[in-house]
PDB file of C-alpha atoms in Angstrom:
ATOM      1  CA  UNK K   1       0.000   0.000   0.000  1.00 39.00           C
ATOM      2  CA  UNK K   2       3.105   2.022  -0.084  1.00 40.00           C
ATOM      3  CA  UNK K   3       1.506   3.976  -3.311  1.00 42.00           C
ATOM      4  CA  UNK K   4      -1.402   4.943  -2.011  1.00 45.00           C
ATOM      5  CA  UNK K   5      -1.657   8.447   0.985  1.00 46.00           C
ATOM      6  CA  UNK K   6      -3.089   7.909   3.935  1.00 46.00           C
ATOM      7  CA  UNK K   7      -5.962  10.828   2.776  1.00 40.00           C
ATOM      8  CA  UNK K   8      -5.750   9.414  -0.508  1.00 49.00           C
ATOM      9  CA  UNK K   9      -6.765   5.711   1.636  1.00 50.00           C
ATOM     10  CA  UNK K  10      -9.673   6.941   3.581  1.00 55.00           C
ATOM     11  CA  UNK K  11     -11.210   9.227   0.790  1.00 62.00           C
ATOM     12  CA  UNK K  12     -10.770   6.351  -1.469  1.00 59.00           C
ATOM     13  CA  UNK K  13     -12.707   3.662  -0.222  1.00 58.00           C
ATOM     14  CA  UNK K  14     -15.805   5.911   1.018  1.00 60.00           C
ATOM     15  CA  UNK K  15     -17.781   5.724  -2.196  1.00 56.00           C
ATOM     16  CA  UNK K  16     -17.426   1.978  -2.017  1.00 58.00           C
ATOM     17  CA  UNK K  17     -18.536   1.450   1.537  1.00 55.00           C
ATOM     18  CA  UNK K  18     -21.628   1.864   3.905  1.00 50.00           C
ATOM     19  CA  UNK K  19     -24.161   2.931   2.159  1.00 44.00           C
ATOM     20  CA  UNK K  20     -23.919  -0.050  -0.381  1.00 57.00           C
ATOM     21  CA  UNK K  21     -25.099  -2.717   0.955  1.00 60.00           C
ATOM     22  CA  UNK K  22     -23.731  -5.401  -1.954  1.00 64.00           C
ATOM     23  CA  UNK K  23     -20.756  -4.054  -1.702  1.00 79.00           C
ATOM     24  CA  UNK K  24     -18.906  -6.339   0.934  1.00 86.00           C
ATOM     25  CA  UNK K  25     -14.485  -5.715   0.631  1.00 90.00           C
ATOM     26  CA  UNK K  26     -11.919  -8.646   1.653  1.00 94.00           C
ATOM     27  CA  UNK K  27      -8.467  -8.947   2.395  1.00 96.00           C
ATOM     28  CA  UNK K  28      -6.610 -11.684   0.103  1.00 97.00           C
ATOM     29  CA  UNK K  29      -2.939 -11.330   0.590  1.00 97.00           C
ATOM     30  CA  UNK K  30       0.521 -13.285   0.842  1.00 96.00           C
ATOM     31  CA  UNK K  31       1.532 -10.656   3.171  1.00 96.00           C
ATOM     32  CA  UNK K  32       1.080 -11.206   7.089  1.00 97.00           C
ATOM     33  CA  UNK K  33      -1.623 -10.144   9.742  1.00 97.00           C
ATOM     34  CA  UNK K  34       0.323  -8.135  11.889  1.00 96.00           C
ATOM     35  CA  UNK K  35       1.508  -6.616   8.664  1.00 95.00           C
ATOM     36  CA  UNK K  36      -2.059  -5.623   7.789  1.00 96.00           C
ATOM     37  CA  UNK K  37      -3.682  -4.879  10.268  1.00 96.00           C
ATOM     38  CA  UNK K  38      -1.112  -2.156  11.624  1.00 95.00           C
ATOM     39  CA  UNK K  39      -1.811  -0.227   8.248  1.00 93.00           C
ATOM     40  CA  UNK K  40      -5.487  -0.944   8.106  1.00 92.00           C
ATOM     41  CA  UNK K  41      -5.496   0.292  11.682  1.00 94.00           C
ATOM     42  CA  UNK K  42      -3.371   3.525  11.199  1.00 91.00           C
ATOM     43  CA  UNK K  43      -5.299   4.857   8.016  1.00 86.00           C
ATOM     44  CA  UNK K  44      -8.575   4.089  10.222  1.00 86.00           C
ATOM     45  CA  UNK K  45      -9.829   1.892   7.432  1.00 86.00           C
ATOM     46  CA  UNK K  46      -9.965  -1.895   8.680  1.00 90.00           C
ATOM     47  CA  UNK K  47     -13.673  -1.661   9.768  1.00 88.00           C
ATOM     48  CA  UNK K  48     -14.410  -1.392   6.105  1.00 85.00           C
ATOM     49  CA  UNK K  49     -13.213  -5.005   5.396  1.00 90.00           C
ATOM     50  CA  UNK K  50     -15.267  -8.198   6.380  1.00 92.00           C
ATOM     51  CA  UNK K  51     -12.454 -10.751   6.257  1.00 95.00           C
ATOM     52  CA  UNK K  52      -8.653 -10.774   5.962  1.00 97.00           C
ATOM     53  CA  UNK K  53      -7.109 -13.902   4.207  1.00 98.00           C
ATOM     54  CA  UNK K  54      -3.321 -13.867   4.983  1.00 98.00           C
ATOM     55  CA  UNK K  55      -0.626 -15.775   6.496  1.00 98.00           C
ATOM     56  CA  UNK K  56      -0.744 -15.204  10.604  1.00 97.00           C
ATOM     57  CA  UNK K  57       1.666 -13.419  12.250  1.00 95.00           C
ATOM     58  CA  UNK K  58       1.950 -11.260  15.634  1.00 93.00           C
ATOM     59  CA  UNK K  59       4.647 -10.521  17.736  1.00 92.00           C
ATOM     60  CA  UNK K  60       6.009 -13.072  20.540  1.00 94.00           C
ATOM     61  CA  UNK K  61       6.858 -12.231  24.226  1.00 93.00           C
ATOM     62  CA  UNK K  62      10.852 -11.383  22.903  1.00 95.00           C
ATOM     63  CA  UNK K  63       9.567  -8.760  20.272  1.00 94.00           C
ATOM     64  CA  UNK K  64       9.907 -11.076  17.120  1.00 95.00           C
ATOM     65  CA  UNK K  65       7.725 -11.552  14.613  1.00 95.00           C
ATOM     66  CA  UNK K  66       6.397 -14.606  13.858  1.00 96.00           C
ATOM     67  CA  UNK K  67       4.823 -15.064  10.435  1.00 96.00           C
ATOM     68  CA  UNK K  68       3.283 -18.906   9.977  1.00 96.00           C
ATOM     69  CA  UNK K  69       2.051 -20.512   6.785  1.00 95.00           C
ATOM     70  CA  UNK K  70      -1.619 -19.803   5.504  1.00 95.00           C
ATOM     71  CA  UNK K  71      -2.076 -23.287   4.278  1.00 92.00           C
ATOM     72  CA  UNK K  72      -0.333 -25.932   6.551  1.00 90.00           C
ATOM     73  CA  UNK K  73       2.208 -27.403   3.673  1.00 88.00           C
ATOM     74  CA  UNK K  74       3.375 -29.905   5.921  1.00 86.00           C
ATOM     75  CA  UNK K  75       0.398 -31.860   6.861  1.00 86.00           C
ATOM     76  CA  UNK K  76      -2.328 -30.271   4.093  1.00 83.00           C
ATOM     77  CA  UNK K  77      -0.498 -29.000   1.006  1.00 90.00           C
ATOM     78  CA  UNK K  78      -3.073 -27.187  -1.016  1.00 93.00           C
ATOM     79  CA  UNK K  79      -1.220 -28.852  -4.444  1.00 94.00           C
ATOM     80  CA  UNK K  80      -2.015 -26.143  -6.825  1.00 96.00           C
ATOM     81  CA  UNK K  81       1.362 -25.163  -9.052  1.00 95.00           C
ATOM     82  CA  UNK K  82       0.340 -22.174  -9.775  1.00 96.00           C
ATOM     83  CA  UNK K  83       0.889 -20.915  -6.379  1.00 96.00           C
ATOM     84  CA  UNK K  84       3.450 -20.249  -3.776  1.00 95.00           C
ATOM     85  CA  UNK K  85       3.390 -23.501  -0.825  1.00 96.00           C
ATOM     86  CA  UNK K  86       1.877 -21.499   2.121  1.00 96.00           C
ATOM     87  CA  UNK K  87      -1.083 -19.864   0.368  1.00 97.00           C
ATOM     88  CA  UNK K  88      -3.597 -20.577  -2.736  1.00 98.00           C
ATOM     89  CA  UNK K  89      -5.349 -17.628  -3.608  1.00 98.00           C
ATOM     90  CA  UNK K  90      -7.471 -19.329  -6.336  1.00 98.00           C
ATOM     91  CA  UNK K  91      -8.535 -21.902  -3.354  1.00 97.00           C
ATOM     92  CA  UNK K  92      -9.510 -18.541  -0.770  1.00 98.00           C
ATOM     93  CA  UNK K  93     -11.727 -17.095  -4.098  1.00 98.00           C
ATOM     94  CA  UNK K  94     -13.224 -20.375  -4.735  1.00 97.00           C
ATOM     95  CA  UNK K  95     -14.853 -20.794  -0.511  1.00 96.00           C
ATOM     96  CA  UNK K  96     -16.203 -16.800  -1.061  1.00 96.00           C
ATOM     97  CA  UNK K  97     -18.064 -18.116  -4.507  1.00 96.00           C
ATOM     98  CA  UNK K  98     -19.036 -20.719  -2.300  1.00 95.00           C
ATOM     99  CA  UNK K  99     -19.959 -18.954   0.575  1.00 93.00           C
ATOM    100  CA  UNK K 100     -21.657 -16.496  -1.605  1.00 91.00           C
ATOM    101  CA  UNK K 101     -23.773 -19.167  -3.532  1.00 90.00           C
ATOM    102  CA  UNK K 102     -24.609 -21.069  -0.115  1.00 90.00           C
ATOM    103  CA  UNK K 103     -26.392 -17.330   1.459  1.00 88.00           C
ATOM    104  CA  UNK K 104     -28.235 -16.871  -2.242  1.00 86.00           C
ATOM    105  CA  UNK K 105     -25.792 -14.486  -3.341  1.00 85.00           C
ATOM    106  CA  UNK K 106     -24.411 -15.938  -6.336  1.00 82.00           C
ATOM    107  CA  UNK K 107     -25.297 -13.433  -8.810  1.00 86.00           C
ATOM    108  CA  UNK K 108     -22.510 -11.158  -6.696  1.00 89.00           C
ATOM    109  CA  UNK K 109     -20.136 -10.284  -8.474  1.00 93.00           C
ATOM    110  CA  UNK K 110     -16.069  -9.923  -8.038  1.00 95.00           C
ATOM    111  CA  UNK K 111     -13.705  -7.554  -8.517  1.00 96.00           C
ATOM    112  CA  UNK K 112      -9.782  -9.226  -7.838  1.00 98.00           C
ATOM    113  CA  UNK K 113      -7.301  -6.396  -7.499  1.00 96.00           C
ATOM    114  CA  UNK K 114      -3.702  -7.914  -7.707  1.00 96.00           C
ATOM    115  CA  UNK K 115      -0.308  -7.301  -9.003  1.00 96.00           C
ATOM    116  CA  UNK K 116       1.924 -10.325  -7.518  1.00 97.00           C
ATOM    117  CA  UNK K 117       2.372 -13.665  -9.898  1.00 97.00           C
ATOM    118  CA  UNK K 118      -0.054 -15.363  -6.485  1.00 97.00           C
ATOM    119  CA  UNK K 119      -2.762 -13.487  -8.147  1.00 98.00           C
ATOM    120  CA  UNK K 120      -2.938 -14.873 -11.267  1.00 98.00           C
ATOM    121  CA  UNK K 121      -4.304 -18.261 -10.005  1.00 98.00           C
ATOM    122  CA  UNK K 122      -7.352 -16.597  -8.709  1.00 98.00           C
ATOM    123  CA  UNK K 123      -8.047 -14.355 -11.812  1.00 98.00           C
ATOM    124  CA  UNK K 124      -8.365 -18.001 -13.453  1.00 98.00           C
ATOM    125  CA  UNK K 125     -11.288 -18.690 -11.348  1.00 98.00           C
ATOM    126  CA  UNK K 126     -13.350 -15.694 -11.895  1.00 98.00           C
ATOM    127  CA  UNK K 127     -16.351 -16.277 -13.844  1.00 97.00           C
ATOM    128  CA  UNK K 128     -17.963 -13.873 -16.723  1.00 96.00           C
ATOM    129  CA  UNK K 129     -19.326 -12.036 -14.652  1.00 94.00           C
ATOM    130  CA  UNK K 130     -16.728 -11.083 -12.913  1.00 97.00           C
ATOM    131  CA  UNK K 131     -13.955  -8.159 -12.728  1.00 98.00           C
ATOM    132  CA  UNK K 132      -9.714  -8.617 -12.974  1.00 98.00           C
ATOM    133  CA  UNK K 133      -8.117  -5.553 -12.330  1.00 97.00           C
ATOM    134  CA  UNK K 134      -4.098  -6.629 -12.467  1.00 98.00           C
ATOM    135  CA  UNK K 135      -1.736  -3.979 -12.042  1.00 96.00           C
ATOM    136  CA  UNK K 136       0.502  -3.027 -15.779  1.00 97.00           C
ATOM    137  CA  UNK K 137       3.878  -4.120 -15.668  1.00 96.00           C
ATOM    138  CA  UNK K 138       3.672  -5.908 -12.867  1.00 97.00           C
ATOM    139  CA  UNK K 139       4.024  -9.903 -12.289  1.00 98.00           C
ATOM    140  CA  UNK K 140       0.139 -10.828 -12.437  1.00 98.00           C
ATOM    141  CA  UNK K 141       0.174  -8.383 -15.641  1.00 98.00           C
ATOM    142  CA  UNK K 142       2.668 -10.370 -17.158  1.00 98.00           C
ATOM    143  CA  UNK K 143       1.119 -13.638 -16.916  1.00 98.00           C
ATOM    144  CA  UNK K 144      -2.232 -12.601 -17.873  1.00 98.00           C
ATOM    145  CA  UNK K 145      -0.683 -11.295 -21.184  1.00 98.00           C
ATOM    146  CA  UNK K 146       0.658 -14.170 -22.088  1.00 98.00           C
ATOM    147  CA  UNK K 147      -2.618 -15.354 -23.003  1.00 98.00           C
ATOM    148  CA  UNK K 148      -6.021 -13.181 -21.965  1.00 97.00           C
ATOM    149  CA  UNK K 149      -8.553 -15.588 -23.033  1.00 98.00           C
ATOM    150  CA  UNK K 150      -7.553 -17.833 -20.173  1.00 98.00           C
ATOM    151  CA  UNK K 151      -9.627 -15.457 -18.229  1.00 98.00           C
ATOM    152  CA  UNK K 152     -13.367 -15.710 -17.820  1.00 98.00           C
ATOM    153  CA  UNK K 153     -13.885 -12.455 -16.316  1.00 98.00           C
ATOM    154  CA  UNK K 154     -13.331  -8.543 -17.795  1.00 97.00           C
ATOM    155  CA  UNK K 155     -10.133  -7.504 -17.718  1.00 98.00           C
ATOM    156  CA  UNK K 156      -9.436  -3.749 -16.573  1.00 98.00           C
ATOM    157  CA  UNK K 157      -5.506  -2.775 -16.061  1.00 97.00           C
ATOM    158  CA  UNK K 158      -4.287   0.187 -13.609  1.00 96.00           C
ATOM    159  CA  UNK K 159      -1.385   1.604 -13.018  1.00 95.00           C
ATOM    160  CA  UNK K 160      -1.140   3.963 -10.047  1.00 90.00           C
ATOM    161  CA  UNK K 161      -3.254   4.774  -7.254  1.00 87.00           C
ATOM    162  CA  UNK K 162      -5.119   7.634  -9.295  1.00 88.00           C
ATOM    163  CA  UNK K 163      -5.813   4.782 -12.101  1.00 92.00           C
ATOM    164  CA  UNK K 164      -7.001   2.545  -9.748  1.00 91.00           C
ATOM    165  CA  UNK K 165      -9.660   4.667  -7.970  1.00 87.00           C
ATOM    166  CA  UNK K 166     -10.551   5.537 -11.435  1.00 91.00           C
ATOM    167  CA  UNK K 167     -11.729   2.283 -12.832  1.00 93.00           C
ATOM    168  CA  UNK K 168     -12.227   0.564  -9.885  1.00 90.00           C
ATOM    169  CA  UNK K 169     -15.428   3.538  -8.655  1.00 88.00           C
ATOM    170  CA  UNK K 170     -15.934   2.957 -13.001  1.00 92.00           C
ATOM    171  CA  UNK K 171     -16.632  -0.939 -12.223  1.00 93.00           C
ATOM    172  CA  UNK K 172     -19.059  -0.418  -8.756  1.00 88.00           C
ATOM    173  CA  UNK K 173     -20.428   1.852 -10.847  1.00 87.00           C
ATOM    174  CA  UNK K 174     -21.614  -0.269 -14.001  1.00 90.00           C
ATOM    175  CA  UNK K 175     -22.263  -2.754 -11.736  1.00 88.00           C
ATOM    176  CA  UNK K 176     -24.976  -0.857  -9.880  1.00 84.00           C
ATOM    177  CA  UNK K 177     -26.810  -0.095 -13.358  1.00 85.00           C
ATOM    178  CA  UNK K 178     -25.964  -3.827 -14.616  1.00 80.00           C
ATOM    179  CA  UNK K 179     -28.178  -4.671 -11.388  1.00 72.00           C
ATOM    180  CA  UNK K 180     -30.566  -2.023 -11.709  1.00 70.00           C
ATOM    181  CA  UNK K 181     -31.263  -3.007 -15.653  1.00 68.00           C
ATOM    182  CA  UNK K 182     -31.648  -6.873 -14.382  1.00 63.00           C
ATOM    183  CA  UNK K 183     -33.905  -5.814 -11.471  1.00 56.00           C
ATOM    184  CA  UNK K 184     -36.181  -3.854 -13.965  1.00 59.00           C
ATOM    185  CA  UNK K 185     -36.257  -6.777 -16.873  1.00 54.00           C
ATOM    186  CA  UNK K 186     -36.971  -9.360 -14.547  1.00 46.00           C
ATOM    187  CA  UNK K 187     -40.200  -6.633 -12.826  1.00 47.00           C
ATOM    188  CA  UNK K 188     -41.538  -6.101 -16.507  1.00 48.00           C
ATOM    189  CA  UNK K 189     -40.865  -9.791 -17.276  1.00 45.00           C
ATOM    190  CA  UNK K 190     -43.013 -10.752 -13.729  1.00 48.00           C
ATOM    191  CA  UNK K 191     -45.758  -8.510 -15.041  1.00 43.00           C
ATOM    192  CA  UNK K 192     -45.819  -9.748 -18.869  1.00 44.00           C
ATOM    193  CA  UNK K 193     -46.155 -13.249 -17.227  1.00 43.00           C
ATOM    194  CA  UNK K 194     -48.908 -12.241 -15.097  1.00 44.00           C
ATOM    195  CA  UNK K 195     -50.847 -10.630 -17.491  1.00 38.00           C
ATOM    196  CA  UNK K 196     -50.597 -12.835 -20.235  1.00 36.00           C
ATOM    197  CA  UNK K 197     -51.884 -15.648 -17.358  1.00 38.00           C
ATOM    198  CA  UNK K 198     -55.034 -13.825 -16.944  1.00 35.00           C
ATOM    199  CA  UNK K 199     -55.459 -12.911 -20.780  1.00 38.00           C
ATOM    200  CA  UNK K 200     -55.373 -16.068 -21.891  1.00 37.00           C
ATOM    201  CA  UNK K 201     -57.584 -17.673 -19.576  1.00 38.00           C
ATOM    202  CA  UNK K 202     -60.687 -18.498 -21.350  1.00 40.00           C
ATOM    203  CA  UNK K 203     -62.825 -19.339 -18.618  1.00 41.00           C
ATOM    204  CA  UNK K 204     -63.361 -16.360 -16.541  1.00 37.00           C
ATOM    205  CA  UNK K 205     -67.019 -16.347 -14.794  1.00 39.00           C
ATOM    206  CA  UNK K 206     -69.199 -13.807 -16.443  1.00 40.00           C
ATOM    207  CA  UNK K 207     -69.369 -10.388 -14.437  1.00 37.00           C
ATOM    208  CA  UNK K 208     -73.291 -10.275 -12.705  1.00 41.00           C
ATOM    209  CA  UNK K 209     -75.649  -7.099 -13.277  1.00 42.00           C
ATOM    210  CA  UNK K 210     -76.298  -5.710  -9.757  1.00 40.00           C
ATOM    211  CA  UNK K 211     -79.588  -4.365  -9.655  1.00 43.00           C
ATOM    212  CA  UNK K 212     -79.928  -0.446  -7.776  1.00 41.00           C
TER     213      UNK K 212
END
């Protein structure tokens, strides 16, 4: 996060939070807890994430830090060769879709931000509805160049911190009409159904004369 201000941090994720109630931000990183949560806390910003996937870490009695292994590669090796021993990102992105599809929310949809060669395994396992935003000239970009239509979901490239604000509040904000165009086809569709139902029904009772 060393490219982004700290006022740059806190104005920055404002549109995307609060008031929005799909939009729900998480954490996946190769970093370290202690790491993230120190920055999170300074900036004032880690009440706007839900979950933090990283390796653990936090600081022992003699003032070292301790950073352990996201996946256990000794007794539970996640066995994906895309991806670094101690953490699968792709594997992290696959339990959300899960998690999203088992609370009815699996017409959510994702936006990955990455810029490390870990993210590239997870921008595999976005689906079409989905959003990749890798970072230009940077590992993840590299990869994904080699060949784009490995990808499922759009691909949308930054470059700085001013580029990524840019199409990132661009994304939220197509998504919110995508959603608002669905929610209105699928209100005139309910209401073509419904009145083609009672159109077509030939056997309607005649209405009776009431007499003054």
């Amino acid at each position: 996060m060393g490219w982004v201000s700290p006022i740059c941090s806190i104005s920055f994720f404002q549109p995307c939070l609060g008031t929005p109630s799909w939009c729900d931000l998480r954490i996946v990183s190769d970093a370290n807890l202690f790491f993230i949560e120190t920055i999170l806390e300074h900036l004032g910003i880690k009440e706007y994430f839900s979950e933090i996937n990283t390796n653990p870490g936090y600081v022992s009695e003699e003032g070292r830090l301790r950073i352990l292994p996201y996946h256990d590669f000794n007794k539970a090796p996640h066995g994906c060769a895309l991806c670094p021993p101690n953490m699968c990102k792709g594997l992290i992105i696959e339990r959300i879709q899960d998690s999203l599809s088992n609370n009815g929310d699996e017409n959510k949809r994702i936006i990955y931000l990455g810029d490390g060669s870990g993210d590239y395994c997870p921008s595999l396992r976005l689906r079409e509805r989905d959003f990749m935003m890798p970072r230009k000239n940077f590992p993840v970009w590299d990869l994904i160049c080699k060949d784009p239509l490995l990808l499922k979901a759009e691909i949308h490239p930054w470059s700085d911190g001013q580029e990524l604000e840019q199409v990132l509040l661009q994304l939220i904000n197509k998504i919110n009409s995508l959603d608002d165009e669905s929610s209105q086809q699928f209100i005139s569709s309910d209401c073509k159904m419904q009145t083609l139902s009672v159109t077509a029904h030939e056997a309607l009772p005649k209405v009776l004369p009431v007499r003054p």
